[in-house]
Amino acid sequence: MSLTDSTPTTITTAGNPTVQIPEPPARGRLVHGGFVHGVLTNKKALFGLAILVIFALLALLAPLLAPGNPSDFGSEASLAPSGDHLLGTTSKGQDVLALTLWGSRSSLAVGFTVGLAATFIGCLVGIASAYFGKAIDELLSLLTNVFLLIPGLPLLVVLAAFLPPGPVTVVIVLVITGWAGSARVLRSQALSLRSKDFVASAVVTGEKAWRIMFREILPNMASIVMSTLLGCVIYGIGAQAGLEFLGLGDTGSVSWGTNLYWANNDGALMTGDWWVLLPSGVAIAVVAFALAMINYAVDEITNPRLRVEKKG
């Protein structure tokens, strides 16, 4: 079942005027052209997707575009951007373009993994809390509030400092500190759906709890889940860069965060080697901007009020 508008079916009864009864549309789809069609015709969404596709291709093709180990030291140190080195070199002779391309692999992988994991946990906790209510709701709400009240940055620093360095540790730390906000938002939406007639009908017919939660409630939360996912991905990419910039990640790996860490550690700003810092910082900002554009487009597509204002 769905909460969106439906196409009416006309029926005629003997001795009564013709009446129209709405037919429920397909689950999880927007009536006005469908969600996919809305995304493919929205300029903001297409612009953001194009940027993400470009970065994804650059990450996948990094071994071909910049073969070899980007961390290897070279003899040409602190060179400004030129034809031989499009983004210059570091004080250790490393090619900045190669570091940026290889760094995108780790940063994008961690960001999307954190986004998916944090959103999944948020959905599970939020929907279960809203559906079961009573003691389970109180327990899950208490757990969510505890994680929301704990200062995020100190918790990130403490967890990252005591766990072994590496991308898996970064993902675990960021998921632990990033799921609570998603759970709170999704619980609020699930609570409003819990009281709807189609959920009550599913309960009366004897459907299992997990089926009601994930087949009846969750599809009607598709837009807010999508927005939550995009927000968590932005958080994952930015938080990973922040941790690694502070030296709490695996400084021996190559990512946008470790690039910034070594640039700062080598005194790139003090020596005027701006080209060492700029590419990774710009890459983080551009990817976050692309995700924000897609997020805004999703809200625009799924929010009837925004669609009306846009037409007006």
Short mmCIF file of C-alpha atoms in Angstrom, two decimals:
data_model
loop_
_atom_site.label_atom_id
_atom_site.label_comp_id
_atom_site.label_asym_id
_atom_site.label_seq_id
_atom_site.Cartn_x
_atom_site.Cartn_y
_atom_site.Cartn_z
CA MET A 1 0.00 0.00 0.00
CA SER A 2 1.05 3.60 -0.44
CA LEU A 3 0.21 7.06 0.80
CA THR A 4 0.46 8.73 -2.57
CA ASP A 5 -2.49 9.75 -4.69
CA SER A 6 -4.11 7.13 -6.89
CA THR A 7 -5.97 6.82 -10.16
CA PRO A 8 -9.72 6.46 -9.53
CA THR A 9 -11.74 3.53 -10.80
CA THR A 10 -15.32 4.30 -11.90
CA ILE A 11 -18.08 1.93 -10.83
CA THR A 12 -21.85 2.21 -11.14
CA THR A 13 -24.34 0.67 -8.76
CA ALA A 14 -28.03 0.11 -9.41
CA GLY A 15 -30.12 3.10 -8.46
CA ASN A 16 -27.09 5.10 -7.36
CA PRO A 17 -24.98 7.65 -9.17
CA THR A 18 -21.58 6.74 -10.50
CA VAL A 19 -18.87 6.84 -7.83
CA GLN A 20 -15.14 6.73 -8.06
CA ILE A 21 -13.00 4.63 -5.77
CA PRO A 22 -9.26 5.26 -5.73
CA GLU A 23 -7.02 2.36 -6.60
CA PRO A 24 -3.77 2.06 -4.60
CA PRO A 25 -0.70 2.69 -6.76
CA ALA A 26 2.33 0.44 -6.83
CA ARG A 27 4.31 0.41 -3.60
CA GLY A 28 7.28 2.74 -3.29
CA ARG A 29 6.58 4.72 -6.49
CA LEU A 30 5.63 8.33 -6.96
CA VAL A 31 2.47 8.81 -8.98
CA HIS A 32 3.71 11.79 -10.98
CA GLY A 33 6.05 10.06 -13.44
CA GLY A 34 7.88 7.93 -10.90
CA PHE A 35 10.89 8.67 -8.75
CA VAL A 36 13.46 7.57 -11.33
CA HIS A 37 11.86 9.72 -14.01
CA GLY A 38 11.84 12.66 -11.60
CA VAL A 39 15.55 12.25 -10.89
CA LEU A 40 16.45 11.91 -14.58
CA THR A 41 14.56 15.10 -15.45
CA ASN A 42 15.81 17.19 -12.53
CA LYS A 43 18.78 19.39 -13.44
CA LYS A 44 20.15 19.48 -9.89
CA ALA A 45 20.07 15.69 -9.61
CA LEU A 46 21.68 15.21 -13.02
CA PHE A 47 24.41 17.72 -12.19
CA GLY A 48 25.19 16.01 -8.88
CA LEU A 49 25.09 12.52 -10.42
CA ALA A 50 27.41 13.61 -13.24
CA ILE A 51 30.00 14.82 -10.71
CA LEU A 52 29.77 11.60 -8.72
CA VAL A 53 30.11 9.48 -11.86
CA ILE A 54 33.23 11.42 -12.88
CA PHE A 55 34.83 10.92 -9.47
CA ALA A 56 33.85 7.24 -9.43
CA LEU A 57 35.43 6.71 -12.85
CA LEU A 58 38.60 8.53 -11.81
CA ALA A 59 38.80 6.34 -8.70
CA LEU A 60 38.31 3.14 -10.70
CA LEU A 61 40.80 4.17 -13.38
CA ALA A 62 43.46 5.40 -10.93
CA PRO A 63 45.76 2.40 -11.59
CA LEU A 64 45.67 3.21 -15.31
CA LEU A 65 45.86 7.00 -15.04
CA ALA A 66 48.58 6.99 -12.37
CA PRO A 67 50.29 3.58 -12.33
CA GLY A 68 52.66 2.64 -9.56
CA ASN A 69 52.66 3.42 -5.87
CA PRO A 70 51.67 7.10 -5.38
CA SER A 71 53.43 7.14 -1.99
CA ASP A 72 56.87 6.44 -3.46
CA PHE A 73 59.31 9.31 -3.04
CA GLY A 74 60.66 11.05 -6.14
CA SER A 75 63.60 13.28 -7.00
CA GLU A 76 61.52 16.24 -8.19
CA ALA A 77 60.36 17.81 -4.94
CA SER A 78 58.06 20.81 -4.40
CA LEU A 79 57.43 21.45 -8.08
CA ALA A 80 54.55 23.75 -9.01
CA PRO A 81 51.89 22.47 -11.46
CA SER A 82 53.35 22.01 -14.93
CA GLY A 83 53.02 19.88 -18.03
CA ASP A 84 55.01 17.05 -16.46
CA HIS A 85 53.12 17.18 -13.17
CA LEU A 86 49.66 18.65 -13.70
CA LEU A 87 49.07 19.25 -9.99
CA GLY A 88 52.70 19.59 -8.94
CA THR A 89 54.67 17.47 -6.49
CA THR A 90 55.02 17.30 -2.73
CA SER A 91 58.14 18.03 -0.70
CA LYS A 92 58.95 14.31 -0.97
CA GLY A 93 58.66 14.30 -4.76
CA GLN A 94 55.27 12.55 -4.86
CA ASP A 95 52.93 13.44 -7.71
CA VAL A 96 49.92 15.30 -6.26
CA LEU A 97 47.59 14.19 -9.07
CA ALA A 98 48.41 10.54 -8.38
CA LEU A 99 47.83 11.04 -4.65
CA THR A 100 44.47 12.70 -5.35
CA LEU A 101 43.31 9.98 -7.76
CA TRP A 102 44.34 7.12 -5.50
CA GLY A 103 42.99 8.94 -2.46
CA SER A 104 39.53 9.08 -4.02
CA ARG A 105 39.32 5.28 -3.89
CA SER A 106 39.60 5.13 -0.11
CA SER A 107 37.60 8.28 0.63
CA LEU A 108 34.63 7.40 -1.59
CA ALA A 109 34.61 3.77 -0.43
CA VAL A 110 34.64 4.74 3.25
CA GLY A 111 32.06 7.50 2.73
CA PHE A 112 29.52 5.30 0.97
CA THR A 113 30.11 2.36 3.30
CA VAL A 114 29.54 4.56 6.34
CA GLY A 115 26.45 6.08 4.70
CA LEU A 116 24.88 2.70 3.93
CA ALA A 117 25.71 1.18 7.33
CA ALA A 118 24.58 4.18 9.38
CA THR A 119 21.35 4.49 7.38
CA PHE A 120 20.62 0.77 7.76
CA ILE A 121 21.08 0.91 11.54
CA GLY A 122 19.04 4.12 11.69
CA CYS A 123 16.21 2.49 9.72
CA LEU A 124 16.27 -0.63 11.86
CA VAL A 125 16.27 1.23 15.17
CA GLY A 126 13.88 3.99 14.10
CA ILE A 127 11.22 1.76 12.52
CA ALA A 128 11.40 -0.87 15.27
CA SER A 129 11.08 1.82 17.92
CA ALA A 130 8.03 3.35 16.24
CA TYR A 131 6.33 0.05 15.42
CA PHE A 132 6.69 -1.84 18.70
CA GLY A 133 6.35 1.17 21.01
CA LYS A 134 6.11 0.87 24.79
CA ALA A 135 9.18 -0.64 26.48
CA ILE A 136 11.08 -1.26 23.24
CA ASP A 137 10.49 2.31 22.11
CA GLU A 138 11.68 3.66 25.46
CA LEU A 139 14.80 1.48 25.41
CA LEU A 140 15.76 2.31 21.82
CA SER A 141 14.96 6.00 22.32
CA LEU A 142 17.18 6.06 25.41
CA LEU A 143 20.01 4.43 23.47
CA THR A 144 19.57 6.91 20.62
CA ASN A 145 19.53 9.88 23.00
CA VAL A 146 22.71 8.70 24.71
CA PHE A 147 24.58 8.65 21.40
CA LEU A 148 23.09 12.00 20.43
CA LEU A 149 24.12 13.65 23.70
CA ILE A 150 27.71 12.38 23.64
CA PRO A 151 29.89 15.01 21.90
CA GLY A 152 30.71 13.61 18.47
CA LEU A 153 34.28 14.80 17.97
CA PRO A 154 35.65 13.70 21.37
CA LEU A 155 34.03 10.28 20.92
CA LEU A 156 35.53 9.99 17.44
CA VAL A 157 38.97 10.89 18.78
CA VAL A 158 38.78 8.46 21.72
CA LEU A 159 37.57 5.52 19.62
CA ALA A 160 40.06 6.16 16.83
CA ALA A 161 42.94 6.52 19.31
CA PHE A 162 42.33 3.16 21.01
CA LEU A 163 41.42 1.03 17.99
CA PRO A 164 44.05 -0.23 15.50
CA PRO A 165 44.45 2.15 12.54
CA GLY A 166 42.97 1.25 9.19
CA PRO A 167 39.92 1.84 6.97
CA VAL A 168 37.84 -0.78 8.81
CA THR A 169 38.44 1.04 12.09
CA VAL A 170 37.47 4.36 10.51
CA VAL A 171 34.23 2.85 9.19
CA ILE A 172 33.35 1.30 12.57
CA VAL A 173 34.08 4.54 14.43
CA LEU A 174 32.05 6.68 12.04
CA VAL A 175 29.08 4.29 12.01
CA ILE A 176 29.02 4.14 15.82
CA THR A 177 28.97 7.93 16.04
CA GLY A 178 26.74 8.58 13.02
CA TRP A 179 23.64 6.37 13.22
CA ALA A 180 21.74 8.09 16.04
CA GLY A 181 20.66 11.19 14.14
CA SER A 182 19.29 9.04 11.33
CA ALA A 183 17.38 6.86 13.79
CA ARG A 184 15.72 9.89 15.41
CA VAL A 185 14.55 11.33 12.07
CA LEU A 186 13.32 7.98 10.74
CA ARG A 187 11.51 7.17 14.00
CA SER A 188 9.51 10.39 13.73
CA GLN A 189 8.44 9.54 10.18
CA ALA A 190 7.66 5.93 11.09
CA LEU A 191 5.49 7.04 14.02
CA SER A 192 3.25 9.02 11.67
CA LEU A 193 2.90 5.98 9.38
CA ARG A 194 2.31 3.55 12.26
CA SER A 195 -1.13 5.02 12.87
CA LYS A 196 -2.28 4.77 9.25
CA ASP A 197 -5.08 2.45 8.18
CA PHE A 198 -2.96 0.30 5.87
CA VAL A 199 -0.66 -0.63 8.77
CA ALA A 200 -3.65 -1.46 10.97
CA SER A 201 -5.05 -3.61 8.18
CA ALA A 202 -1.77 -5.50 7.87
CA VAL A 203 -1.74 -6.12 11.64
CA VAL A 204 -5.33 -7.38 11.60
CA THR A 205 -4.62 -9.77 8.73
CA GLY A 206 -1.85 -11.34 10.78
CA GLU A 207 1.22 -10.23 8.84
CA LYS A 208 4.51 -10.64 10.65
CA ALA A 209 6.08 -7.61 12.32
CA TRP A 210 9.21 -7.59 10.14
CA ARG A 211 7.07 -7.77 6.99
CA ILE A 212 4.93 -4.83 8.09
CA MET A 213 7.99 -2.77 8.96
CA PHE A 214 9.92 -3.43 5.77
CA ARG A 215 7.14 -4.06 3.24
CA GLU A 216 4.50 -1.58 4.40
CA ILE A 217 6.17 1.22 6.39
CA LEU A 218 9.67 1.45 4.86
CA PRO A 219 8.59 1.90 1.18
CA ASN A 220 6.54 4.93 2.19
CA MET A 221 9.67 6.46 3.74
CA ALA A 222 11.77 6.14 0.58
CA SER A 223 12.37 9.86 0.13
CA ILE A 224 13.48 10.53 3.71
CA VAL A 225 15.64 7.38 3.71
CA MET A 226 17.33 8.60 0.53
CA SER A 227 17.97 12.03 2.04
CA THR A 228 19.30 10.41 5.20
CA LEU A 229 21.63 8.19 3.17
CA LEU A 230 23.08 11.13 1.25
CA GLY A 231 23.59 13.09 4.46
CA CYS A 232 25.39 10.13 6.05
CA VAL A 233 27.67 9.76 3.03
CA ILE A 234 28.64 13.43 3.28
CA TYR A 235 29.28 12.93 6.99
CA GLY A 236 31.38 9.83 6.31
CA ILE A 237 33.65 11.51 3.75
CA GLY A 238 34.10 14.67 5.82
CA ALA A 239 34.59 12.90 9.14
CA GLN A 240 37.16 10.49 7.69
CA ALA A 241 39.12 13.41 6.29
CA GLY A 242 38.92 15.17 9.66
CA LEU A 243 40.14 12.14 11.61
CA GLU A 244 43.02 11.49 9.25
CA PHE A 245 43.95 15.17 9.16
CA LEU A 246 44.36 14.92 12.93
CA GLY A 247 46.61 11.87 12.45
CA LEU A 248 44.10 9.42 13.94
CA GLY A 249 43.76 7.31 10.81
CA ASP A 250 46.23 5.10 9.00
CA THR A 251 48.76 7.68 7.87
CA GLY A 252 50.50 5.06 5.73
CA SER A 253 47.46 4.76 3.43
CA VAL A 254 46.48 7.18 0.68
CA SER A 255 43.23 9.10 0.99
CA TRP A 256 42.14 12.70 0.77
CA GLY A 257 42.44 12.97 4.54
CA THR A 258 45.99 11.58 4.72
CA ASN A 259 46.99 13.82 1.80
CA LEU A 260 45.91 16.81 3.86
CA TYR A 261 47.65 15.41 6.94
CA TRP A 262 51.01 15.03 5.21
CA ALA A 263 50.67 18.39 3.47
CA ASN A 264 50.13 20.04 6.83
CA ASN A 265 52.83 17.93 8.49
CA ASP A 266 55.36 18.93 5.82
CA GLY A 267 54.49 22.61 6.22
CA ALA A 268 53.00 23.11 2.75
CA LEU A 269 51.35 26.38 3.74
CA MET A 270 54.48 27.75 5.37
CA THR A 271 56.57 26.99 2.29
CA GLY A 272 53.94 28.29 -0.12
CA ASP A 273 53.23 24.88 -1.71
CA TRP A 274 49.51 25.58 -1.97
CA TRP A 275 49.06 22.99 -4.73
CA VAL A 276 49.73 20.17 -2.27
CA LEU A 277 46.76 21.10 -0.06
CA LEU A 278 44.28 22.37 -2.61
CA PRO A 279 43.36 19.30 -4.74
CA SER A 280 42.24 16.99 -1.90
CA GLY A 281 40.37 19.80 -0.15
CA VAL A 282 38.60 20.81 -3.34
CA ALA A 283 37.75 17.17 -4.10
CA ILE A 284 36.07 16.75 -0.70
CA ALA A 285 34.12 19.99 -1.16
CA VAL A 286 33.01 19.15 -4.73
CA VAL A 287 31.80 15.64 -3.81
CA ALA A 288 29.93 17.00 -0.79
CA PHE A 289 28.37 19.68 -3.03
CA ALA A 290 27.30 17.02 -5.56
CA LEU A 291 25.67 14.92 -2.83
CA ALA A 292 23.94 18.01 -1.43
CA MET A 293 22.56 18.82 -4.90
CA ILE A 294 21.16 15.30 -5.23
CA ASN A 295 19.72 15.55 -1.73
CA TYR A 296 18.00 18.82 -2.57
CA ALA A 297 16.68 17.32 -5.83
CA VAL A 298 15.24 14.29 -4.01
CA ASP A 299 13.45 16.59 -1.59
CA GLU A 300 12.18 18.66 -4.52
CA ILE A 301 10.91 15.57 -6.35
CA THR A 302 9.19 13.94 -3.38
CA ASN A 303 7.83 17.04 -1.61
CA PRO A 304 4.49 18.10 -3.16
CA ARG A 305 4.81 21.62 -1.74
CA LEU A 306 8.15 22.18 -3.46
CA ARG A 307 6.75 20.78 -6.73
CA VAL A 308 3.85 23.22 -6.57
CA GLU A 309 6.16 26.17 -5.81
CA LYS A 310 8.44 25.20 -8.69
CA LYS A 311 5.51 25.05 -11.14
CA GLY A 312 4.25 28.39 -9.85
#
